[in-house]
Amino acid sequence: MPDSPSVDPQDIAPAVTNLETIVSLSKRRGFVFPSSEIYGGINAVWDYGPLGVELKNNVKRAWWRTMVQLRDDIVGLDAGILMAPQVWVTSGHVASFSDPLVECQTDHRRFRVDELPGAEDLSPSELMDPGVVQRLGLTCPVDGGPLSAPRRFNLMFKTYMGPVEEDAALVYLRPETAQGIYVNFRNVRETARKKIPFGIAQIGKAFRNEISPGNFVFRMREFEQMEMQYFVRPEAAAGQFEEWLPRRLEWYETYGVIPARLRTREHRPDELAHYAKKAVDLEYRFPFGWKELEGVHNRGDWDLGRHQEASGENLEYFDPATNEHFIPWIVETSAGADRAAFTFLIDAYREEEVRGETRVSLALHPELAPYKVAVLPLLKKRPEIVELCHRIKDDLKRDMTAVYDDTAAIGKLYRRQDEIGTPWCVTVDVESLEDGAVTLRERDTMTQERIPVEGVKRAILDRLDAARP
Ligand code: ATP
């Protein structure tokens, strides 16, 4: 079932009205495919095609650059997906990482209560109220059948480690990357010799057995997170939270999302997770309503405090300046790599009339574009032209993603590159063979400029550099 739209008539319009436009572009051009499609697919798992993997890698690289490379106070980590099962008991996930769901008595489909029409704005306690179905007259959105009272459903995937499938061998696929950071807090602090405030960043897969996945790659059962945990003195946490929130909003804007389609939403006290002191969602205006893109959370000392207590290991920080021992507080920024890539894709989508035809383009930030440049021959029948194209493309490839295409006439080749967001095209024509110059075309303005062959790479590298935040 799709996430319920919460559309206000005064609201800003989404970049794309119909999600299907993006789904079909993604399939047609090789951004995203349904997983295991030849076997009929598997619900809520998606595979990234040749262009999708470039886009998503670029999104992850852009995040890493901002969060790790350009900062002196944040270091990276890549922890395992499988962890000691006790981690998930201590973190509270075994007991409470669950959604309230109801089951249809006739078709036995299960639904998240807060995604049923009429139940979107209920508080967590109302969602678990045994009388909620009757009180609101909720019915199955598929066949209208009667629904059971809500009950809790744990979202963690389980598997077994080792040769015997028994309870003692039970392990979980991590539902978030954050715990890998907490259990490595001491290792990282000691080896990286970091003083508070400092952060640990990680990108990696997470798994959630979502009850109502949907809206394409918005809600998946296997996805990737980009999380950063910032360790601070307790009294500094509130201030650090206020600094991280605008910084994270700005990141999406820097990489091209229109500010009016971003907003923040603070969690109500009864909505806060058990660990959170304060939580604000960064939301984007998706075609199906305002939805969470990233969460910024003040987690207090809950995580390190709990892990210290349960493991018996000392996870305190010693501050030599004040001679104090204390458990650091944590400000977390938690984003989804898939959701971010999806957002950049939607927000970049443009349709315009050009000489009586609809031109579709993706105005992706050059750093995010799957291909930076396409090298195109005006006449593919002239071997010298084709050869020069390959020479230029091979040289460009050493520094950036570059492709050659000669499978259509030039107008069509440009349209194809526009549709996948390639910021620059280089065209070689008959004159190029005589004057040693080629045409450099810009995606967004469609302006063309004649430049010498030897200057092509420098011209594109300069443009890339100028666009880089
Ligand atoms: P939601 O309310 O949408 O279920 P959440 O509040 O459970 O999300 P968090 O646990 O805060 O999400 O996860 C942090 C980020 O991870 C989210 O902002 C989102 O970008 C991403 N994320 C979470 N669940 C999924 C999912 N099922 N598919 C894709 N991305 C996800």
XYZ file of C-alpha atoms and ligand atoms in Angstrom:
500
model
C 0.000 0.000 0.000
C 1.414 3.451 -0.819
C 2.146 5.916 1.965
C -0.948 7.992 2.516
C -0.820 11.375 0.817
C -1.108 14.370 3.119
C -1.732 17.011 0.495
C -2.759 20.515 1.444
C -4.233 22.598 -1.424
C -1.964 25.534 -0.464
C 1.007 23.231 -0.692
C 3.814 23.639 -3.201
C 3.392 21.304 -6.176
C 5.728 18.332 -6.386
C 8.412 18.411 -9.096
C 6.603 15.501 -10.759
C 2.854 15.034 -10.361
C 2.743 11.379 -11.192
C 5.217 8.987 -9.609
C 4.789 6.714 -12.627
C 6.770 9.243 -14.735
C 9.863 8.557 -12.606
C 9.233 4.818 -12.313
C 8.989 4.415 -16.073
C 11.994 6.642 -16.792
C 13.999 4.627 -14.264
C 13.051 1.343 -15.871
C 13.382 2.516 -19.477
C 16.781 4.138 -19.053
C 18.290 1.650 -16.600
C 18.250 3.465 -13.270
C 16.188 0.980 -11.230
C 14.738 -2.479 -11.902
C 12.498 -4.671 -9.742
C 14.646 -7.295 -8.013
C 14.508 -10.867 -9.409
C 12.156 -9.644 -12.119
C 12.378 -12.805 -14.253
C 10.863 -14.681 -11.291
C 8.077 -12.154 -10.853
C 10.030 -9.889 -8.496
C 10.288 -9.757 -4.718
C 8.300 -7.136 -2.917
C 10.111 -3.956 -1.834
C 13.567 -4.878 -3.085
C 14.947 -2.933 -6.041
C 18.092 -3.298 -8.132
C 20.093 -0.372 -9.460
C 20.926 -0.542 -13.170
C 23.964 0.947 -14.934
C 22.800 4.560 -14.516
C 21.243 4.046 -11.082
C 24.409 2.652 -9.552
C 26.361 5.672 -10.844
C 23.769 8.079 -9.418
C 23.579 6.357 -6.039
C 27.372 6.049 -5.769
C 27.641 9.763 -6.550
C 25.092 10.570 -3.837
C 27.048 8.496 -1.322
C 30.324 10.107 -2.417
C 28.812 13.599 -2.091
C 27.606 12.776 1.429
C 30.991 11.306 2.427
C 32.811 14.318 1.021
C 30.646 16.736 3.034
C 30.467 14.690 6.210
C 33.963 13.145 6.400
C 36.442 14.421 3.829
C 35.845 18.151 4.339
C 35.713 17.930 8.147
C 38.521 17.523 10.647
C 36.214 16.284 13.384
C 34.478 13.335 11.666
C 35.963 9.968 10.730
C 34.503 7.020 8.841
C 33.619 3.443 9.731
C 32.344 0.351 7.927
C 30.923 -2.092 10.473
C 29.426 -5.523 9.775
C 25.782 -6.031 8.934
C 25.649 -8.960 11.358
C 26.325 -8.078 14.973
C 26.226 -9.803 18.344
C 22.491 -10.338 18.959
C 22.811 -8.755 22.392
C 23.387 -5.399 20.637
C 19.746 -5.388 19.530
C 18.481 -6.353 22.969
C 20.465 -3.511 24.551
C 19.442 -0.991 21.899
C 15.775 -1.724 22.539
C 15.112 -3.063 19.034
C 14.180 -6.590 20.135
C 11.596 -5.230 22.547
C 10.257 -2.278 20.663
C 11.317 -1.942 17.023
C 7.841 -2.672 15.891
C 4.884 -1.145 14.112
C 1.254 -1.551 15.178
C -0.565 -3.471 12.474
C -4.020 -4.807 11.776
C -4.977 -7.849 9.735
C -7.895 -8.129 7.323
C -10.135 -11.030 8.382
C -11.024 -11.927 4.789
C -7.868 -11.564 2.673
C -5.383 -11.719 5.609
C -3.415 -8.748 4.343
C -1.662 -6.743 7.058
C -1.534 -2.959 7.227
C 0.249 -0.386 9.360
C -2.488 1.341 11.321
C -1.029 4.813 10.712
C -1.222 4.272 6.959
C -4.945 3.561 6.861
C -7.085 6.436 5.590
C -8.459 8.235 8.644
C -5.755 6.999 11.051
C -2.766 9.031 9.802
C -2.685 11.530 12.645
C -3.186 9.213 15.612
C -0.699 9.274 18.471
C 1.342 6.109 19.231
C -0.920 5.200 22.171
C -4.079 5.667 20.085
C -2.537 3.449 17.375
C -2.315 0.599 19.899
C -5.773 1.209 21.365
C -7.657 -2.137 21.025
C -10.858 -0.205 20.167
C -9.342 2.021 17.454
C -10.621 -0.017 14.484
C -14.228 0.133 15.680
C -14.067 3.703 16.890
C -12.852 5.025 13.519
C -14.749 2.469 11.423
C -11.513 1.298 9.729
C -11.795 -1.382 7.049
C -9.410 -3.191 4.699
C -8.358 -0.701 1.980
C -8.147 -3.549 -0.563
C -11.391 -5.520 -0.159
C -13.251 -3.533 2.530
C -13.152 -6.534 4.912
C -13.182 -6.232 8.737
C -9.861 -5.591 10.479
C -8.414 -7.130 13.655
C -7.384 -5.052 16.680
C -3.821 -3.663 16.365
C -0.882 -5.752 17.472
C 2.864 -5.230 17.415
C 5.041 -6.679 14.674
C 8.844 -6.631 14.959
C 10.540 -5.283 11.831
C 13.901 -7.034 12.195
C 14.899 -9.802 9.783
C 16.257 -12.865 11.539
C 18.680 -15.496 10.343
C 20.950 -18.158 11.876
C 24.694 -18.077 12.247
C 26.647 -21.331 12.011
C 25.550 -24.826 11.014
C 22.610 -25.293 13.368
C 19.308 -23.496 13.022
C 18.438 -23.074 16.663
C 17.480 -20.164 18.869
C 20.984 -19.903 20.309
C 22.297 -19.214 16.796
C 19.785 -16.470 16.033
C 21.232 -13.261 14.578
C 19.587 -10.183 13.072
C 20.224 -8.274 9.879
C 20.857 -4.764 11.193
C 17.823 -2.483 10.888
C 20.047 0.626 11.187
C 23.756 1.322 10.870
C 24.003 3.450 14.029
C 24.607 0.563 16.472
C 27.806 -0.395 14.594
C 29.083 3.077 15.454
C 28.156 2.922 19.161
C 29.825 -0.430 19.768
C 32.976 0.882 18.043
C 32.979 4.198 19.908
C 35.944 3.332 22.104
C 37.963 1.679 19.307
C 37.554 4.697 17.061
C 38.179 7.298 19.754
C 41.375 5.577 20.876
C 42.805 4.902 17.425
C 41.761 8.159 15.741
C 42.730 10.076 18.909
C 39.695 12.301 18.626
C 38.629 14.802 21.250
C 35.003 15.653 21.857
C 33.139 16.975 19.949
C 33.786 14.479 17.159
C 31.725 12.316 14.866
C 31.744 8.865 13.260
C 30.093 8.442 9.863
C 29.003 5.277 8.125
C 27.222 4.261 4.926
C 25.775 0.786 4.646
C 22.880 -1.565 4.116
C 20.021 -1.859 6.581
C 17.081 -4.245 6.511
C 13.526 -3.785 7.771
C 10.638 -6.132 7.257
C 8.339 -3.199 6.481
C 4.655 -4.055 6.652
C 3.579 -1.554 4.041
C 6.467 -0.976 1.699
C 5.830 0.991 -1.436
C 6.142 4.130 -3.472
C 8.982 2.672 -5.505
C 12.348 3.022 -3.707
C 10.873 5.260 -0.979
C 10.181 2.403 1.411
C 12.141 -0.773 0.821
C 12.950 -3.846 2.850
C 16.640 -3.663 1.956
C 18.098 -0.178 1.709
C 21.147 1.883 2.480
C 21.631 4.432 5.225
C 24.104 7.297 5.567
C 24.399 7.980 9.281
C 26.628 10.201 11.373
C 26.819 10.124 15.158
C 28.304 13.244 16.748
C 29.615 12.799 20.299
C 29.396 15.882 22.466
C 29.429 17.098 26.070
C 25.918 16.751 27.549
C 25.401 20.485 27.867
C 26.472 21.014 24.220
C 23.957 18.585 22.676
C 21.042 21.006 22.306
C 23.258 23.601 20.605
C 24.879 21.027 18.313
C 21.446 19.792 17.285
C 20.507 23.308 16.141
C 23.712 23.464 14.077
C 23.331 20.084 12.383
C 19.753 20.588 11.292
C 20.372 23.562 8.923
C 23.634 21.992 7.758
C 21.788 18.887 6.607
C 19.034 20.895 4.907
C 21.678 22.895 3.110
C 23.303 19.702 1.813
C 20.189 18.772 -0.172
C 19.896 22.330 -1.491
C 23.560 22.451 -2.487
C 23.056 19.344 -4.583
C 20.059 20.817 -6.353
C 16.833 20.272 -4.391
C 14.604 23.359 -4.571
C 14.375 24.804 -1.005
C 10.581 25.256 -1.228
C 10.212 21.488 -1.563
C 12.064 20.887 1.707
C 10.746 21.503 5.203
C 11.348 20.377 8.777
C 8.885 18.719 11.115
C 9.539 18.270 14.817
C 8.308 15.091 16.496
C 5.618 15.605 19.123
C 6.587 14.398 22.627
C 4.332 11.324 22.275
C 5.935 10.509 18.906
C 9.545 10.527 20.138
C 11.407 7.224 20.045
C 12.362 5.779 23.431
C 15.930 7.068 23.110
C 15.262 10.542 21.755
C 15.365 13.865 23.585
C 14.456 15.758 20.412
C 13.849 14.654 16.833
C 13.252 16.652 13.683
C 12.488 15.127 10.302
C 13.710 16.752 7.118
C 10.827 16.271 4.732
C 10.610 16.493 0.949
C 7.497 17.151 -1.122
C 7.295 13.787 -2.890
C 4.594 13.213 -5.547
C 2.722 11.309 -2.782
C 2.951 14.037 -0.122
C 5.435 15.460 2.407
C 7.521 12.556 3.670
C 10.659 12.015 5.734
C 13.940 12.270 3.916
C 16.275 12.314 6.888
C 16.063 12.466 10.673
C 18.170 14.585 13.035
C 18.025 13.286 16.596
C 19.338 14.270 19.998
C 19.776 10.798 21.544
C 21.168 11.939 24.894
C 23.409 9.382 26.634
C 20.957 6.557 26.017
C 23.003 4.505 23.553
C 26.454 4.588 25.121
C 24.918 4.431 28.601
C 22.939 1.305 27.753
C 25.867 -0.403 25.997
C 28.160 0.379 28.923
C 25.689 -1.092 31.365
C 24.967 -4.226 29.309
C 28.544 -4.986 28.200
C 30.239 -4.040 31.455
C 32.834 -2.128 29.402
C 33.724 1.439 30.260
C 32.478 3.700 27.460
C 33.002 6.965 29.299
C 35.028 9.815 27.910
C 37.722 11.516 29.963
C 38.012 15.223 29.359
C 41.550 16.262 30.326
C 40.611 19.944 30.202
C 38.045 19.607 32.991
C 39.263 16.373 34.581
C 35.793 14.840 34.172
C 34.615 11.368 33.189
C 31.216 11.239 31.474
C 29.104 9.409 28.900
C 28.993 11.600 25.789
C 25.643 12.651 24.391
C 24.901 11.950 20.756
C 23.458 14.089 17.988
C 22.627 11.861 15.045
C 21.942 12.667 11.391
C 20.290 9.686 9.746
C 19.644 9.723 6.000
C 18.697 7.118 3.412
C 20.969 6.811 0.364
C 18.121 5.434 -1.755
C 15.664 8.054 -0.572
C 18.211 10.822 -1.235
C 18.981 9.515 -4.752
C 15.225 9.212 -5.408
C 14.715 12.805 -4.233
C 17.492 14.194 -6.434
C 16.057 12.270 -9.385
C 12.510 13.569 -8.860
C 13.561 17.136 -8.186
C 15.764 17.246 -11.292
C 12.973 16.190 -13.655
C 12.071 18.831 -16.280
C 9.701 18.860 -19.233
C 9.655 21.775 -21.665
C 8.477 22.554 -25.186
C 11.325 22.914 -27.651
C 10.396 23.512 -31.292
C 7.055 21.807 -30.905
C 8.457 18.776 -29.106
C 8.617 17.892 -25.431
C 12.171 17.893 -24.153
C 12.677 15.812 -21.018
C 15.804 16.524 -19.046
C 17.258 15.756 -15.636
C 18.865 18.909 -14.289
C 21.052 16.872 -11.940
C 23.951 18.548 -10.179
C 27.060 17.658 -12.260
C 28.565 15.807 -9.274
C 25.506 13.551 -9.155
C 24.996 13.009 -12.893
C 25.713 9.382 -13.892
C 27.723 10.447 -16.952
C 29.557 13.761 -16.954
C 30.000 13.876 -20.702
C 28.897 12.127 -23.899
C 31.049 12.261 -27.020
C 28.941 12.111 -30.177
C 29.758 11.919 -33.899
C 27.760 14.027 -36.323
C 28.448 11.443 -39.039
C 29.171 7.920 -37.906
C 29.986 6.843 -41.446
C 33.218 8.849 -41.431
C 35.855 6.667 -39.692
C 38.074 9.706 -38.922
C 35.189 11.303 -36.991
C 34.488 8.133 -35.046
C 38.160 7.681 -34.309
C 38.508 11.252 -33.013
C 35.410 10.738 -30.820
C 36.949 7.656 -29.237
C 40.241 9.428 -28.693
C 38.500 12.297 -26.875
C 36.261 9.932 -24.884
C 39.152 7.664 -23.823
C 41.101 10.662 -22.595
C 38.082 11.999 -20.656
C 37.398 8.591 -19.103
C 40.624 8.774 -17.112
C 39.103 11.593 -15.059
C 35.332 11.192 -15.222
C 32.500 9.025 -16.509
C 32.281 9.546 -20.279
C 30.407 7.660 -22.990
C 30.301 7.424 -26.770
C 27.000 6.967 -28.620
C 26.325 6.820 -32.356
C 23.064 4.885 -32.483
C 20.868 7.765 -33.691
C 20.928 11.161 -35.370
C 22.468 13.980 -33.342
C 19.166 15.571 -32.231
C 18.025 12.280 -30.756
C 21.417 11.626 -29.157
C 21.195 14.987 -27.366
C 17.664 14.215 -26.139
C 18.812 10.865 -24.775
C 21.654 12.439 -22.827
C 19.317 15.201 -21.564
C 16.924 12.559 -20.272
C 19.617 10.866 -18.176
C 21.086 14.127 -16.909
C 24.436 14.242 -18.748
C 25.559 17.863 -18.230
C 27.809 18.125 -21.311
C 27.943 16.709 -24.828
C 30.930 16.993 -27.141
C 30.141 16.688 -30.848
C 32.688 15.943 -33.542
C 31.774 16.988 -37.104
C 33.446 17.189 -40.518
C 34.892 20.602 -39.750
C 36.552 19.218 -36.635
C 38.841 17.217 -38.897
C 40.000 20.438 -40.523
C 40.007 23.032 -37.725
C 40.676 20.727 -34.765
C 37.669 22.143 -32.882
C 34.537 20.452 -31.499
C 31.164 21.604 -30.174
C 30.587 21.639 -26.427
C 26.867 21.654 -25.579
C 25.367 22.439 -22.176
C 22.403 20.366 -21.019
C 20.366 23.026 -19.233
C 20.743 25.975 -21.612
C 21.353 23.911 -24.770
C 23.972 26.522 -25.688
C 26.815 25.412 -27.901
C 30.374 26.590 -27.978
C 33.231 25.735 -30.312
C 36.429 24.758 -28.510
C 39.752 23.200 -29.589
C 40.040 19.414 -29.106
C 42.989 19.854 -26.749
C 40.902 22.138 -24.546
C 37.942 19.770 -24.068
C 39.099 18.034 -20.943
C 40.235 21.227 -19.246
C 36.930 22.938 -20.092
C 34.886 20.130 -18.524
C 37.146 19.712 -15.490
C 36.906 23.475 -14.883
C 33.121 23.338 -15.072
C 33.004 20.350 -12.726
C 35.308 22.095 -10.319
C 33.219 25.276 -10.390
C 30.071 23.252 -9.580
C 31.702 21.325 -6.710
C 30.584 22.633 -3.300
P 9.710 6.047 8.380
O 8.972 6.903 9.366
O 9.634 6.555 6.944
O 9.476 4.582 8.509
P 11.903 6.043 10.148
O 11.569 7.221 10.986
O 11.691 4.679 10.617
O 11.246 6.239 8.697
P 14.697 6.202 10.554
O 14.710 4.998 11.387
O 14.884 7.540 11.202
O 13.391 6.209 9.655
O 15.757 6.009 9.384
C 16.557 7.061 8.903
C 16.457 7.206 7.404
O 16.638 5.950 6.752
C 15.087 7.675 6.919
O 14.982 9.081 6.993
C 15.095 7.197 5.486
O 15.787 8.102 4.644
C 15.858 5.900 5.566
N 14.927 4.767 5.625
C 14.307 4.263 6.726
N 13.533 3.225 6.399
C 13.637 3.071 5.052
C 13.085 2.156 4.109
N 12.266 1.191 4.497
N 13.412 2.284 2.804
C 14.266 3.263 2.398
N 14.831 4.139 3.243
C 14.531 4.056 4.552
